[in-house]
Tab-separated table of C-alpha atoms and ligand atoms in Angstrom:
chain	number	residue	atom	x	y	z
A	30	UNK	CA	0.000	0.000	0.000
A	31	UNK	CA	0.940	3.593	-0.997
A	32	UNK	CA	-0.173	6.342	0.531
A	33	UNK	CA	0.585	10.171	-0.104
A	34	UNK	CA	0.655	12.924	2.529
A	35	UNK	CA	0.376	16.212	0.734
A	36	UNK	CA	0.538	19.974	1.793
A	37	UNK	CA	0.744	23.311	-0.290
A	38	UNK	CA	3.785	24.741	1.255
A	39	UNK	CA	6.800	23.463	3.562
A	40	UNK	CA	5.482	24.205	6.870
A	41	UNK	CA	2.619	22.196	6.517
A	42	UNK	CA	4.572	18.881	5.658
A	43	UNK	CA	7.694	19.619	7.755
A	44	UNK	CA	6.438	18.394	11.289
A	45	UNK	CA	5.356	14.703	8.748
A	46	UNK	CA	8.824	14.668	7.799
A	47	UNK	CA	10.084	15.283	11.272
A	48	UNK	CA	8.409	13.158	12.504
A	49	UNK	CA	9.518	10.220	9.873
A	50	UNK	CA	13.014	11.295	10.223
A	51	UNK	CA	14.814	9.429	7.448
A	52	UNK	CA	13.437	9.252	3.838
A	53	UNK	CA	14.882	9.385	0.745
A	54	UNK	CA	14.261	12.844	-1.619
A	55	UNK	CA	13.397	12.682	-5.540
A	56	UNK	CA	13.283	15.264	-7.811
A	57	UNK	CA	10.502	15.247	-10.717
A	58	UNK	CA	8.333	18.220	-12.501
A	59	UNK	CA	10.646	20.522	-10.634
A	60	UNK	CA	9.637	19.700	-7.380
A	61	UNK	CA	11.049	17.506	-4.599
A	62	UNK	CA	8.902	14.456	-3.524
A	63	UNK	CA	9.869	12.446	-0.106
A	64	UNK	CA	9.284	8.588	0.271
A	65	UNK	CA	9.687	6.836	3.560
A	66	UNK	CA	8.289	3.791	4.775
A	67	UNK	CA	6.339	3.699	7.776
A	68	UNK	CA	5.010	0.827	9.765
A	69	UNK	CA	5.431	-1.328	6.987
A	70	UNK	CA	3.496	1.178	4.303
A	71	UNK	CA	5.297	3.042	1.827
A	72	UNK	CA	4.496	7.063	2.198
A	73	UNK	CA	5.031	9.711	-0.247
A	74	UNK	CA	5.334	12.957	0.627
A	75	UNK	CA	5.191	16.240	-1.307
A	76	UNK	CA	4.219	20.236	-0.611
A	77	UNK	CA	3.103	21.269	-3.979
A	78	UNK	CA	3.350	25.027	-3.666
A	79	UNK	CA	0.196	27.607	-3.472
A	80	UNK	CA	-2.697	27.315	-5.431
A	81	UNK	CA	-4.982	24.819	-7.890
A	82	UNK	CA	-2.339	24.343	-10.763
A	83	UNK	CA	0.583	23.272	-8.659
A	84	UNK	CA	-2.115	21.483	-6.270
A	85	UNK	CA	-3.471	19.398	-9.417
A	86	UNK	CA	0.471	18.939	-10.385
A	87	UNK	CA	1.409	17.349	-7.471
A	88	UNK	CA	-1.646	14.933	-6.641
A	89	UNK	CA	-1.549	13.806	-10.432
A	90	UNK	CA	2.209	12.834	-9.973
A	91	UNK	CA	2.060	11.330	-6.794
A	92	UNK	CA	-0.446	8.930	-8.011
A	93	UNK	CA	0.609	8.126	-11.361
A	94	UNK	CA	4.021	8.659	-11.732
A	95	UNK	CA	4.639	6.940	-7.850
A	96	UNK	CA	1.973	5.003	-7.607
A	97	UNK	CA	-0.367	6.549	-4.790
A	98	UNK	CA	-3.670	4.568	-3.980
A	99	UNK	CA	-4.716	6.785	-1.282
A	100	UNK	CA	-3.968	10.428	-0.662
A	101	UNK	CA	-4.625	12.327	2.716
A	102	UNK	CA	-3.870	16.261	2.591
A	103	UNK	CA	-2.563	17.988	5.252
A	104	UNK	CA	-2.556	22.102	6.010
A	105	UNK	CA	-4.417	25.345	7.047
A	106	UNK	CA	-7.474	27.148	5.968
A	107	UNK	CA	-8.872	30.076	6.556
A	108	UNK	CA	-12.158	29.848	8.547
A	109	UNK	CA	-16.142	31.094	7.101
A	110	UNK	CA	-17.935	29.327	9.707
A	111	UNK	CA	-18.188	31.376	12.824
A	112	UNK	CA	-18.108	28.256	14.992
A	113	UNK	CA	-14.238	27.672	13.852
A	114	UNK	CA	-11.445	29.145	15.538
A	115	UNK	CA	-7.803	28.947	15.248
A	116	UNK	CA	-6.099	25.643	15.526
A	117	UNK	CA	-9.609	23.878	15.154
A	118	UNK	CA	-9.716	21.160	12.463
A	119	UNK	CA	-12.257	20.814	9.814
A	120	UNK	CA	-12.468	17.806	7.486
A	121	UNK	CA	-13.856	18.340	3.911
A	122	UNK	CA	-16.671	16.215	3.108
A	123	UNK	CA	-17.161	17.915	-0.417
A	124	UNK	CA	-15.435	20.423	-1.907
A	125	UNK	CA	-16.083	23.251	-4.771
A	126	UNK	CA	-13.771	25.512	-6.913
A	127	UNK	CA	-15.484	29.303	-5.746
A	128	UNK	CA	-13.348	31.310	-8.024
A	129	UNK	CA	-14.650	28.699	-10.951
A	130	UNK	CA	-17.210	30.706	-12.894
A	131	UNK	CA	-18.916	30.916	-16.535
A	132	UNK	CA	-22.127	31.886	-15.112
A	133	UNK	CA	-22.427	34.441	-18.259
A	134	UNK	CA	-24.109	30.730	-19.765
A	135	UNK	CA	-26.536	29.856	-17.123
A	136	UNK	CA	-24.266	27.489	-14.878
A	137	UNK	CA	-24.063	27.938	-11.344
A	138	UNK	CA	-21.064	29.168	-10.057
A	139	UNK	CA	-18.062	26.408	-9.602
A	140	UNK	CA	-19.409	24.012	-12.473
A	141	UNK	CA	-18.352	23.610	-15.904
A	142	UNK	CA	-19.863	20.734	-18.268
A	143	UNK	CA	-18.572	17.580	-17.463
A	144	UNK	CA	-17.574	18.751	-14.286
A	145	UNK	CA	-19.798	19.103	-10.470
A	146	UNK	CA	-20.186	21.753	-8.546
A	147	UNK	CA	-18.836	19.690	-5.343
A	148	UNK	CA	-16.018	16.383	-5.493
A	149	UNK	CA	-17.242	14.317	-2.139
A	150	UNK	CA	-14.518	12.799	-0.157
A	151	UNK	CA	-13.922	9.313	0.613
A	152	UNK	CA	-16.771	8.643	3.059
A	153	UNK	CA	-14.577	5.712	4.380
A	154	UNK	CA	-11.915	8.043	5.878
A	155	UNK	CA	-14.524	10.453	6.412
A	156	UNK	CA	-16.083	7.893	9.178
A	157	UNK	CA	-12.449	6.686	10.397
A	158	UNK	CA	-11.206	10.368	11.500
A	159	UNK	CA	-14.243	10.171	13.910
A	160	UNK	CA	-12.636	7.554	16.011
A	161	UNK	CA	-9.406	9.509	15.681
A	162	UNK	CA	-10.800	12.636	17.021
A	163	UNK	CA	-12.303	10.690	19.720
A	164	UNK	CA	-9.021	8.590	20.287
A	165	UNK	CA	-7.246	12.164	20.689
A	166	UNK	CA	-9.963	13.981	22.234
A	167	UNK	CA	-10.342	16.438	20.090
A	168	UNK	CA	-13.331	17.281	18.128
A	169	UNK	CA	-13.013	17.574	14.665
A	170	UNK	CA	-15.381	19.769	12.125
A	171	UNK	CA	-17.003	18.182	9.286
A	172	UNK	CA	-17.864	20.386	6.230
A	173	UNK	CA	-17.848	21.688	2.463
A	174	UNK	CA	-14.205	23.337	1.762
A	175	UNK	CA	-14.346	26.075	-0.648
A	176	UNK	CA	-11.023	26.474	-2.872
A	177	UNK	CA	-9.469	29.269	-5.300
A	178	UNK	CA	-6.604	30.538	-6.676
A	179	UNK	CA	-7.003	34.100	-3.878
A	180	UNK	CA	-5.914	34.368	-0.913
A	181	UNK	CA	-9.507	35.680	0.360
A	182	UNK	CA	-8.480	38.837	3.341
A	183	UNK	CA	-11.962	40.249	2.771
A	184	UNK	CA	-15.252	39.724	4.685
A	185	UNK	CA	-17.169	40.339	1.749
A	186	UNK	CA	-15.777	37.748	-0.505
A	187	UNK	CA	-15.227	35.392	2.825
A	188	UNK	CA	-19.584	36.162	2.966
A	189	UNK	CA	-20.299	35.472	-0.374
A	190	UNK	CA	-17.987	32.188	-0.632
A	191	UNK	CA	-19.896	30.813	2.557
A	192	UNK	CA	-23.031	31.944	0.947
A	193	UNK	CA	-22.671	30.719	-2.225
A	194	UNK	CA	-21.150	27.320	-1.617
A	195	UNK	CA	-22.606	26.661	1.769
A	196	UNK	CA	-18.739	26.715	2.797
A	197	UNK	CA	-17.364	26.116	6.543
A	198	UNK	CA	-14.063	26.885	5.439
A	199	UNK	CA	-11.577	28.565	2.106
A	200	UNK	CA	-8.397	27.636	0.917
A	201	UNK	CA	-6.271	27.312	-2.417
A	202	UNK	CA	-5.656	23.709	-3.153
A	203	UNK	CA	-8.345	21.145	-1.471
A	204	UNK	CA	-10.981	21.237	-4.229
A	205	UNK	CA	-8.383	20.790	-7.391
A	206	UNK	CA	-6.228	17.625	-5.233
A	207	UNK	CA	-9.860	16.739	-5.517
A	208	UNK	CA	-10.620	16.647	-8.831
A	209	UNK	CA	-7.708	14.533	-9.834
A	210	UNK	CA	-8.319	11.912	-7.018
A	211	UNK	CA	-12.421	11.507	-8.177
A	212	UNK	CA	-11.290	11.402	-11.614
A	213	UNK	CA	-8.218	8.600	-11.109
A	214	UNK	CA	-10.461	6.616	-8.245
A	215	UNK	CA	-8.075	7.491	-5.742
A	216	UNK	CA	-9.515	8.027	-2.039
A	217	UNK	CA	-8.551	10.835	-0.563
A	218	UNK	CA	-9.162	12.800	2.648
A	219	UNK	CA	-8.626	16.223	2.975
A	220	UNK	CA	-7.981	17.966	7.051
A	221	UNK	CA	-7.222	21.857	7.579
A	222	UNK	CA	-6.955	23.639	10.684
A	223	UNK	CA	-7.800	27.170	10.662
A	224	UNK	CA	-5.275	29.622	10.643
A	225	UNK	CA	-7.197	32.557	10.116
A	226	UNK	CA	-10.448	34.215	9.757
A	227	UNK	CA	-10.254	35.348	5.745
A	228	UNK	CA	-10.853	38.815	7.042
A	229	UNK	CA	-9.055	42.399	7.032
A	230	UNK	CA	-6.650	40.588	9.813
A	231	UNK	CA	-6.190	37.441	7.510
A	232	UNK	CA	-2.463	38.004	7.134
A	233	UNK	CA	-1.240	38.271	10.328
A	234	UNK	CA	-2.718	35.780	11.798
A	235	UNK	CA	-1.700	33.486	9.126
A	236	UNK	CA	1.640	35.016	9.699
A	237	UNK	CA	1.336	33.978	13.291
A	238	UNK	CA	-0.466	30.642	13.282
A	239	UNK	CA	0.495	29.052	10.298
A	240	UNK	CA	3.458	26.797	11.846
A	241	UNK	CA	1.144	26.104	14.894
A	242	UNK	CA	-2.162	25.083	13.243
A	243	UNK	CA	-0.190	23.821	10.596
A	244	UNK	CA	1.557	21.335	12.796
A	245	UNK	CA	-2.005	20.222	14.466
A	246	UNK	CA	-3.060	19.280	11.088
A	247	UNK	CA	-0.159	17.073	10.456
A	248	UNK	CA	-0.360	15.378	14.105
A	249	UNK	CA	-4.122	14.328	12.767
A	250	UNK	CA	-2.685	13.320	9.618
A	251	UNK	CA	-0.304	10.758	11.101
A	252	UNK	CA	-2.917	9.275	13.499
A	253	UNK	CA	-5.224	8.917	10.225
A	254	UNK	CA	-1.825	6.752	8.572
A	255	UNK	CA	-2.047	5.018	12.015
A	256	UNK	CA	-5.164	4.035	12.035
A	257	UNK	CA	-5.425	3.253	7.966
A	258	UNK	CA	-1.944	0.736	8.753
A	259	UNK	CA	-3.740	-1.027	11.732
B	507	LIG	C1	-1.811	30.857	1.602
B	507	LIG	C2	-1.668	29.360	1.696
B	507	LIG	C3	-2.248	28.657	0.505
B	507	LIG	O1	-1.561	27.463	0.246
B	507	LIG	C4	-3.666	28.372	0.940
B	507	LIG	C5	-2.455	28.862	2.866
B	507	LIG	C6	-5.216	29.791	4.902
B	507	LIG	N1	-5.878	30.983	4.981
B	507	LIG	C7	-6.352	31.268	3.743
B	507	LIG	C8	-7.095	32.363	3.236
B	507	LIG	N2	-7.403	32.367	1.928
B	507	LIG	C9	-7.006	31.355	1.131
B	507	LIG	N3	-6.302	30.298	1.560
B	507	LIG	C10	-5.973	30.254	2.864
B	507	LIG	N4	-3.510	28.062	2.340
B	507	LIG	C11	-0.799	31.385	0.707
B	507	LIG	S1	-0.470	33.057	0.808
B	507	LIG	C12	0.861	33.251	1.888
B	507	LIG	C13	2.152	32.841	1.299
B	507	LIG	O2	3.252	33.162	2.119
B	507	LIG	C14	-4.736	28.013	3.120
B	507	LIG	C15	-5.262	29.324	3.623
B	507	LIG	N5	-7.492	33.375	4.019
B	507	LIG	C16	3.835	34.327	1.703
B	507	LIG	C17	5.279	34.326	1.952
B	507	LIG	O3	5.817	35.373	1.184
């Protein structure tokens, strides 16, 4: 079994590959991908830099160029809900491209033909993090994950993105790592803890918090390749 770990930027894998210690590094598509093995699975790891291009890079190499049959993401978001704080998780149980948009021909906003509005997430892994949040005593947030090539610092867009998507929480890479897992069958689970509120202070306090929430994120992560090895 093969599983990938995958973040956008280095923070958000570093504590993973702290935490593995020795792996070996291999360059491809100009960008550096990390395989270990772990309790007797083989992991690779990657950060694929920001946004839905590099995102959809990444995910499509780790699966067909190394062979990934499940993929778990790992990193911050920026919160809508009002019931999220920092450091609080959130798992994605569908996601949705919000900055997606040829509404000019009728479609609703995030679709284009052939494509869906939301990618659901593997329900199985969906139902296992629930024991993992109870086996760490945490409590964990399920909801839709709204992605897009902005870094959103503006109540007003944060407002419409949670309106128009039904959205608990924004970032720039969950919904596109989607797409390329629904359409190559791989399952893949997708956890974010909030480092900000996508408002006028959005910066700062992803400034401040990304290394912290960051590093919850990937503590979840491991438990979730703990649980999916036992
Ligand atoms: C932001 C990161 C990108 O990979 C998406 C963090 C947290 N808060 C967000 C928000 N809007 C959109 N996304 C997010 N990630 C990249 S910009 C900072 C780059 O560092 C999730 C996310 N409010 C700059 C160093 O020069």
């Amino acid at each position: 079994m093969k599983i990938a770990i995958m973040g956008a930027m280095p923070e958000e894998i570093a504590p993973i590959l702290e935490k593995l210690g020795t792996y070996t590094t291999t360059e491809y598509a100009k960008n550096k991908y990390y395989e270990a093995s772990y309790r007797g699975v083989d992991l690779i790891i990657a950060y694929s830099k920001i946004g839905k291009v590099f995102s959809t890079l990444t995910a499509s190499t780790m699966i067909e160029h190394f062979g990934a049959e499940k993929l778990l993401f790992s990193g911050v978001a920026g919160a809508i809900s009002s019931e999220l704080r920092v450091g609080d998780l959130i798992v994605a149980t569908k996601l949705s491209q919000h900055d997606l948009d040829i509404t000019a021909f009728g479609h609703p906003f995030g679709f284009v033909p052939e494509g869906a509005v939301f990618i659901e997430a593997d329900t199985q892994m969906i139902e296992m993090s629930k024991e993992v949040a109870t086996s760490m005593r945490k409590t964990v947030k399920e909801g839709i994950i709204a992605t897009g090539d902005q870094f959103v610092a503006n109540e007003q867009r944060k407002n419409w993105i949670g309106n128009t998507f039904n959205a608990d929480a924004l970032e720039m890479e969950g919904a596109s790592v989607a797409v390329v897992c629904d359409a190559l069958n791989i399952p893949f689970f997708i956890l974010r803890a909030i480092s900000d509120a996508a408002d006028v202070d959005a910066s700062f306090s992803f400034d401040e918090f990304l290394e912290s929430s960051a590093k919850e994120s990937a503590e979840f992560i491991m438990k979730m390749v703990d649980k999916l090895v036992d």
